XYZ file of C-alpha atoms in Angstrom:
445
model
C 2.111 -72.490 -75.896
C -0.306 -70.648 -73.724
C -0.749 -67.834 -76.211
C -1.762 -70.368 -78.862
C -4.038 -72.107 -76.421
C -5.695 -68.876 -75.463
C -6.185 -67.857 -79.076
C -7.847 -71.177 -79.771
C -10.135 -70.716 -76.785
C -11.268 -67.331 -78.065
C -11.968 -68.909 -81.429
C -14.003 -71.533 -79.653
C -15.952 -68.894 -77.766
C -16.696 -66.981 -80.943
C -17.722 -70.073 -82.840
C -19.811 -71.498 -80.057
C -22.980 -69.634 -80.967
C -22.478 -70.352 -84.655
C -22.181 -74.041 -83.975
C -25.347 -73.911 -81.978
C -27.124 -72.389 -84.941
C -25.683 -74.971 -87.330
C -26.309 -77.935 -85.070
C -28.974 -80.440 -86.035
C -31.991 -81.086 -83.890
C -32.126 -84.574 -85.358
C -31.298 -86.841 -82.472
C -30.389 -89.674 -84.821
C -30.621 -92.162 -82.024
C -32.785 -92.693 -78.993
C -32.974 -95.083 -76.111
C -35.622 -97.139 -77.858
C -35.502 -98.881 -81.209
C -32.512 -100.389 -82.938
C -29.319 -98.716 -81.786
C -27.051 -101.522 -82.954
C -24.076 -100.079 -84.743
C -24.313 -96.790 -82.836
C -21.208 -95.896 -80.836
C -21.121 -93.038 -78.362
C -17.784 -91.443 -77.566
C -16.992 -90.269 -74.049
C -13.938 -88.225 -73.065
C -12.540 -88.330 -69.544
C -9.278 -87.925 -67.705
C -6.851 -90.818 -67.669
C -6.560 -92.406 -64.251
C -2.843 -92.641 -63.514
C -3.442 -94.201 -60.109
C -5.657 -97.053 -61.310
C -4.970 -97.425 -65.074
C -5.783 -101.145 -65.360
C -8.993 -100.739 -63.379
C -10.004 -97.841 -65.602
C -9.559 -99.905 -68.767
C -11.661 -102.686 -67.240
C -14.298 -100.110 -66.250
C -14.469 -98.825 -69.826
C -15.271 -102.340 -71.054
C -17.782 -102.911 -68.269
C -19.650 -99.658 -68.964
C -19.849 -100.261 -72.694
C -21.050 -103.831 -72.230
C -23.763 -102.806 -69.793
C -24.853 -99.915 -71.996
C -25.095 -102.218 -75.007
C -27.361 -104.575 -73.086
C -29.618 -101.692 -72.096
C -29.711 -99.714 -75.338
C -28.009 -101.681 -78.125
C -25.365 -98.958 -78.490
C -21.746 -99.180 -77.372
C -19.397 -96.622 -75.800
C -15.864 -95.766 -76.905
C -13.715 -93.893 -74.398
C -11.023 -91.322 -75.096
C -8.786 -89.834 -72.399
C -6.817 -86.689 -71.630
C -3.692 -86.662 -69.479
C -3.489 -83.128 -68.053
C -5.505 -79.957 -67.586
C -3.793 -78.450 -70.629
C -4.759 -81.514 -72.663
C -8.289 -81.270 -71.288
C -8.684 -77.682 -72.498
C -7.192 -78.477 -75.892
C -9.642 -81.371 -76.366
C -12.570 -79.054 -75.617
C -11.296 -76.404 -78.007
C -10.600 -78.815 -80.848
C -14.022 -80.441 -80.675
C -15.912 -77.184 -80.298
C -14.141 -75.520 -83.196
C -14.558 -78.590 -85.444
C -18.164 -79.191 -84.374
C -17.452 -82.850 -83.897
C -15.865 -85.079 -81.317
C -16.973 -86.841 -78.149
C -20.689 -86.979 -77.382
C -20.102 -86.859 -73.639
C -17.289 -85.223 -71.674
C -16.328 -85.878 -68.055
C -14.595 -82.651 -67.047
C -13.022 -81.460 -63.857
C -15.477 -79.151 -62.121
C -13.206 -76.141 -62.605
C -13.488 -76.577 -66.383
C -17.299 -76.440 -66.311
C -17.307 -72.598 -66.562
C -15.063 -72.836 -69.613
C -17.341 -75.441 -71.206
C -20.386 -73.300 -70.389
C -18.803 -70.216 -71.935
C -18.358 -71.937 -75.296
C -22.141 -72.347 -75.652
C -21.406 -75.684 -77.316
C -22.839 -77.977 -74.645
C -26.444 -78.851 -73.841
C -28.005 -76.463 -71.336
C -30.159 -78.825 -69.348
C -33.909 -78.373 -69.392
C -36.301 -80.171 -67.061
C -36.832 -82.882 -69.660
C -33.078 -83.483 -69.809
C -32.813 -83.744 -66.028
C -35.716 -86.204 -66.065
C -33.871 -88.364 -68.589
C -30.831 -88.672 -66.294
C -32.984 -89.596 -63.317
C -33.913 -86.156 -62.011
C -31.963 -83.385 -60.325
C -32.984 -84.778 -56.937
C -30.863 -87.885 -57.341
C -27.736 -85.739 -56.789
C -26.290 -84.305 -53.587
C -27.291 -80.617 -53.683
C -23.731 -79.407 -52.978
C -22.400 -81.226 -56.043
C -24.640 -79.077 -58.263
C -22.845 -75.949 -57.022
C -20.695 -75.566 -60.118
C -23.005 -77.006 -62.797
C -23.703 -73.549 -64.204
C -23.932 -69.875 -63.245
C -27.391 -70.514 -61.714
C -29.992 -73.277 -61.493
C -31.709 -72.187 -64.703
C -28.503 -72.351 -66.728
C -26.713 -75.604 -65.983
C -24.629 -77.757 -68.308
C -22.720 -79.941 -65.821
C -24.212 -83.117 -64.383
C -22.343 -84.231 -61.226
C -20.477 -87.497 -61.772
C -17.823 -87.698 -59.036
C -17.116 -85.750 -55.850
C -13.506 -85.238 -54.855
C -13.031 -82.913 -51.855
C -9.358 -82.635 -50.981
C -7.866 -83.534 -47.613
C -4.480 -84.521 -46.176
C -3.404 -88.031 -45.215
C -0.995 -88.425 -42.316
C 0.982 -91.307 -40.864
C -0.311 -91.778 -37.306
C 2.678 -93.838 -36.177
C 5.248 -91.251 -37.305
C 3.366 -88.388 -35.655
C 2.951 -90.316 -32.397
C 6.639 -91.251 -32.329
C 7.498 -87.556 -32.737
C 5.122 -86.494 -29.969
C 2.757 -84.709 -32.362
C -0.855 -85.221 -31.342
C -2.496 -83.856 -34.494
C -1.676 -82.141 -37.806
C -1.224 -78.371 -37.662
C -4.030 -76.063 -38.747
C -1.673 -73.541 -40.362
C 0.648 -73.999 -43.341
C 3.618 -72.663 -41.350
C 2.768 -75.082 -38.531
C 2.604 -77.951 -41.006
C 6.011 -76.952 -42.382
C 7.459 -76.958 -38.873
C 5.966 -80.379 -38.141
C 7.339 -81.615 -41.461
C 10.819 -80.439 -40.459
C 10.517 -82.323 -37.181
C 9.473 -85.476 -39.042
C 12.137 -85.329 -41.763
C 14.773 -87.810 -40.584
C 15.968 -91.374 -40.921
C 15.301 -91.463 -44.668
C 11.753 -90.226 -44.264
C 10.372 -86.845 -45.310
C 7.724 -84.646 -43.791
C 5.725 -84.118 -46.968
C 5.008 -86.073 -50.180
C 4.255 -83.655 -53.044
C 3.681 -84.261 -56.777
C 5.308 -81.138 -58.247
C 5.052 -82.446 -61.817
C 1.394 -83.373 -61.576
C -0.642 -81.988 -64.444
C -3.671 -81.088 -62.354
C -3.019 -80.190 -58.733
C -0.148 -77.680 -58.127
C -2.357 -74.614 -58.671
C -4.815 -75.858 -56.008
C -2.239 -75.245 -53.259
C -1.800 -71.659 -54.436
C -5.567 -71.152 -54.726
C -6.109 -72.456 -51.168
C -3.386 -70.338 -49.577
C -4.406 -67.097 -51.301
C -8.109 -67.668 -50.642
C -7.315 -68.217 -46.956
C -5.246 -65.018 -46.983
C -8.259 -63.018 -48.175
C -6.559 -62.374 -51.499
C -8.714 -64.136 -54.127
C -6.918 -64.803 -57.378
C -9.876 -63.484 -59.367
C -12.485 -61.014 -58.160
C -14.876 -58.847 -60.163
C -13.094 -59.692 -63.387
C -9.675 -58.711 -62.073
C -6.763 -61.116 -61.593
C -4.232 -60.705 -58.788
C -1.772 -63.466 -59.619
C 1.140 -61.089 -58.970
C 0.013 -60.084 -55.465
C 2.347 -60.455 -52.456
C 0.100 -63.156 -51.011
C 0.271 -65.168 -54.240
C 4.058 -64.892 -54.248
C 4.208 -65.983 -50.631
C 2.045 -68.999 -51.504
C 4.486 -70.060 -54.242
C 7.485 -69.442 -51.985
C 5.923 -71.701 -49.357
C 4.902 -74.442 -51.787
C 8.199 -74.491 -53.704
C 10.200 -73.857 -50.540
C 9.120 -77.146 -48.971
C 11.518 -78.867 -51.352
C 14.021 -76.134 -52.190
C 14.751 -74.453 -48.865
C 12.949 -76.336 -46.088
C 14.186 -79.720 -47.387
C 11.098 -81.535 -46.088
C 10.284 -83.162 -49.455
C 12.181 -85.919 -51.245
C 14.225 -84.189 -54.003
C 12.919 -86.820 -56.429
C 9.454 -85.292 -55.993
C 10.383 -82.619 -58.507
C 9.413 -85.192 -61.147
C 6.522 -86.829 -59.302
C 2.901 -86.889 -60.232
C 0.272 -87.678 -57.634
C 0.577 -91.433 -58.121
C 4.270 -91.292 -57.117
C 3.476 -89.111 -54.084
C 0.775 -91.534 -52.945
C 3.153 -94.450 -53.466
C 5.880 -92.795 -51.347
C 3.410 -92.139 -48.534
C 2.087 -95.687 -48.847
C 5.619 -97.021 -48.399
C 5.918 -95.102 -45.143
C 8.464 -92.681 -46.581
C 6.535 -89.494 -45.770
C 4.538 -88.251 -42.804
C 2.006 -86.048 -44.623
C 0.336 -86.337 -48.020
C -1.547 -83.086 -48.731
C -4.083 -82.543 -51.526
C -5.429 -86.050 -51.877
C -8.993 -87.264 -52.119
C -10.782 -90.453 -51.149
C -9.380 -91.955 -54.345
C -6.120 -92.533 -52.447
C -7.886 -94.806 -49.953
C -8.073 -97.754 -52.331
C -4.274 -97.692 -52.738
C -3.371 -96.863 -49.141
C -5.567 -99.623 -47.705
C -3.417 -102.116 -49.623
C -0.100 -100.457 -48.732
C 2.395 -100.683 -45.889
C 0.554 -97.912 -44.003
C -2.826 -99.679 -44.022
C -4.380 -99.117 -40.598
C -1.628 -96.631 -39.728
C -2.899 -93.541 -41.487
C -5.835 -91.163 -41.244
C -7.230 -88.180 -43.117
C -7.481 -84.609 -41.811
C -8.588 -81.387 -43.406
C -5.701 -79.367 -44.761
C -4.516 -76.206 -42.974
C -6.832 -73.224 -43.321
C -4.465 -70.548 -41.961
C -2.323 -69.080 -44.766
C 1.479 -68.900 -44.845
C 2.913 -66.162 -42.657
C -0.077 -66.128 -40.311
C -1.045 -67.780 -37.057
C -4.765 -67.050 -37.403
C -7.146 -66.492 -40.273
C -6.678 -62.851 -41.327
C -9.523 -60.396 -41.906
C -11.235 -61.280 -45.150
C -9.683 -64.725 -45.213
C -11.836 -67.691 -46.161
C -11.130 -70.984 -44.330
C -11.404 -73.028 -47.523
C -10.283 -76.625 -47.098
C -10.678 -77.533 -50.785
C -12.017 -76.329 -54.088
C -15.494 -77.673 -54.856
C -13.859 -80.562 -56.632
C -14.906 -83.501 -58.721
C -16.093 -84.260 -62.224
C -19.139 -83.042 -64.123
C -20.356 -84.628 -67.341
C -21.540 -82.441 -70.207
C -23.231 -83.415 -73.485
C -22.121 -81.799 -76.744
C -24.778 -79.952 -78.735
C -23.357 -81.365 -81.953
C -24.022 -84.919 -80.806
C -26.421 -86.817 -83.050
C -27.313 -89.026 -80.103
C -28.439 -86.689 -77.356
C -30.981 -89.074 -75.811
C -28.492 -91.928 -75.823
C -25.911 -89.637 -74.256
C -28.359 -88.757 -71.477
C -29.135 -92.471 -71.052
C -25.409 -93.106 -70.572
C -25.266 -90.350 -67.950
C -28.260 -91.920 -66.210
C -26.418 -95.245 -66.092
C -23.204 -93.674 -64.768
C -24.972 -91.750 -62.011
C -27.208 -94.567 -60.765
C -26.788 -95.721 -57.167
C -25.385 -99.056 -58.317
C -22.840 -97.529 -60.701
C -21.760 -94.827 -58.275
C -21.234 -97.325 -55.461
C -19.191 -99.573 -57.734
C -17.156 -96.594 -58.980
C -16.349 -95.579 -55.394
C -15.220 -99.090 -54.463
C -12.946 -99.261 -57.501
C -11.536 -95.739 -57.658
C -12.403 -94.134 -54.315
C -14.295 -91.301 -56.018
C -17.147 -90.213 -53.747
C -20.660 -90.603 -55.166
C -22.744 -87.646 -56.282
C -25.814 -89.881 -56.132
C -27.636 -89.132 -52.859
C -28.555 -92.732 -52.087
C -25.033 -94.024 -52.755
C -23.483 -91.212 -50.691
C -25.849 -91.826 -47.772
C -24.784 -95.467 -47.649
C -21.158 -94.351 -47.095
C -22.026 -91.808 -44.409
C -21.300 -94.138 -41.488
C -17.697 -94.889 -42.529
C -15.509 -93.112 -39.893
C -12.518 -93.187 -42.230
C -14.341 -90.683 -44.436
C -15.208 -88.213 -41.657
C -12.516 -85.688 -42.568
C -13.423 -85.960 -46.246
C -17.080 -85.303 -45.503
C -15.984 -82.370 -43.312
C -13.872 -80.985 -46.141
C -16.762 -81.341 -48.585
C -18.813 -79.047 -46.379
C -16.007 -76.471 -46.212
C -15.146 -76.520 -49.908
C -15.352 -73.283 -51.874
C -16.191 -72.717 -55.543
C -13.620 -71.403 -57.948
C -14.916 -68.377 -59.913
C -17.540 -69.227 -62.530
C -15.880 -67.576 -65.505
C -15.020 -68.989 -68.902
C -11.496 -67.703 -68.345
C -10.854 -69.862 -65.290
C -9.345 -72.704 -67.305
C -6.669 -70.289 -68.564
C -6.145 -68.874 -65.075
C -5.457 -72.257 -63.519
C -3.142 -73.223 -66.385
C -1.235 -69.961 -65.869
C -0.887 -70.813 -62.168
C 0.377 -74.305 -62.976
C 2.793 -72.921 -65.558
C 4.608 -70.977 -62.821
C 5.386 -74.320 -61.157
C 6.353 -75.930 -64.466
C 8.763 -73.066 -65.242
C 10.207 -73.289 -61.718
C 11.170 -76.962 -62.064
C 14.767 -76.280 -63.224
C 15.433 -74.110 -60.170
C 13.621 -76.588 -57.957
C 15.832 -79.374 -59.309
C 18.829 -77.270 -58.329
C 17.378 -76.860 -54.824
C 16.485 -73.180 -54.985
C 13.692 -70.686 -55.564
C 14.995 -67.727 -57.577
C 13.101 -64.707 -56.240
C 13.612 -62.560 -59.333
C 12.568 -65.329 -61.689
C 9.510 -66.099 -59.595
C 8.465 -62.434 -59.753
C 8.830 -62.499 -63.531
C 6.816 -65.705 -63.866
C 4.040 -64.254 -61.727
C 3.981 -61.171 -63.946
C 3.567 -63.368 -67.013
C 0.845 -65.399 -65.305
C -0.953 -62.203 -64.312
C -0.868 -60.943 -67.891
C -2.196 -64.253 -69.243
C -4.958 -64.457 -66.646
C -6.097 -60.838 -67.043
C -6.056 -61.191 -70.833
C -8.267 -64.255 -70.602
C -10.649 -62.501 -68.210
C -10.869 -59.442 -70.469
C -11.671 -61.580 -73.518
C -14.236 -63.605 -71.609
C -16.327 -60.555 -70.697
């Protein structure tokens, strides 16, 4: 599967420049004049936590856009990171598809590498309301530098950890640990009476690799550096052993979590069945504030001391989160570039961003909307994490690297279901992941 995916990506990279040359400069639609009958297509990730609200939001956005421009918007969705990459590849190779994409920030380098998306000039930034309307930090992964940006910040999603204050107090724990080993030990102490220490979505299509990235970055062992992958390093293996071991050997995770996605993990925590919920964003707040733990939980930054250590080692980076969120990009093949930019302007306005936060809990990238939330004490840890977030490498191969990392977890599910981590198999899977990642990096040069 991954070999086919990688081959398709290379095809996309090779065809990117050709598509640029073949693309029409004819906008075929602007923000003025008669746009009736014009339909823009926007691709974004399906929201498994708030599916009904997302469908209602699609209708709301299209209706508002039609009133402003005469054109409507049709939304398409992807369900996993693998699906996300495939959608990019298919559209780029075919030279047709969605006009606008909302991509996870870590896929922006891959989108940039294809050369198939609009590199934003000053005039383009002006049409979306200006670069100054965005929080500066959210522009950190829009492109390799300020002069070569394709990604327009749409949502900010720094990761934190939710914890049940009542359970920790009852156990005599005054605060969450700042090391992963300490968190494991606290989780063991809290696993009793039908409750578990940790709620983890092992089958989630987006997040498992982020645990491994965080732990190895903190260990001073970056997964990619200077074009070289180190997915088979001892620190990477230790990260997987820790992450998988929470369920298999430490027994601090509900065995059912082997099939959970994030929505199920959030639900379990919301029912009071787990003490900690790592790797969540403010998007969980909407659900948790309506759950059994409303008023009984808080957010904290995740541990920044890697497994096997009691202090940050030399060279370690105390990363609390990837620089996470969504960027929107506009396809060069779109016949409606100005309309696409008008849609982006609508989606990133203060009004729209505030409404989006209230519905989905996604933090605004709009400066004015973000400033209005600054006084909410419940968001203090999330704001703290945003300031301590670290970029993933800006390479077109990163999409393949993160899929290779996730695939190790996917291939470990059978053993995890049996309550074990097979050391030999894990070594083999890391070797395969290393080969895939290095191959992608070599082809991306």
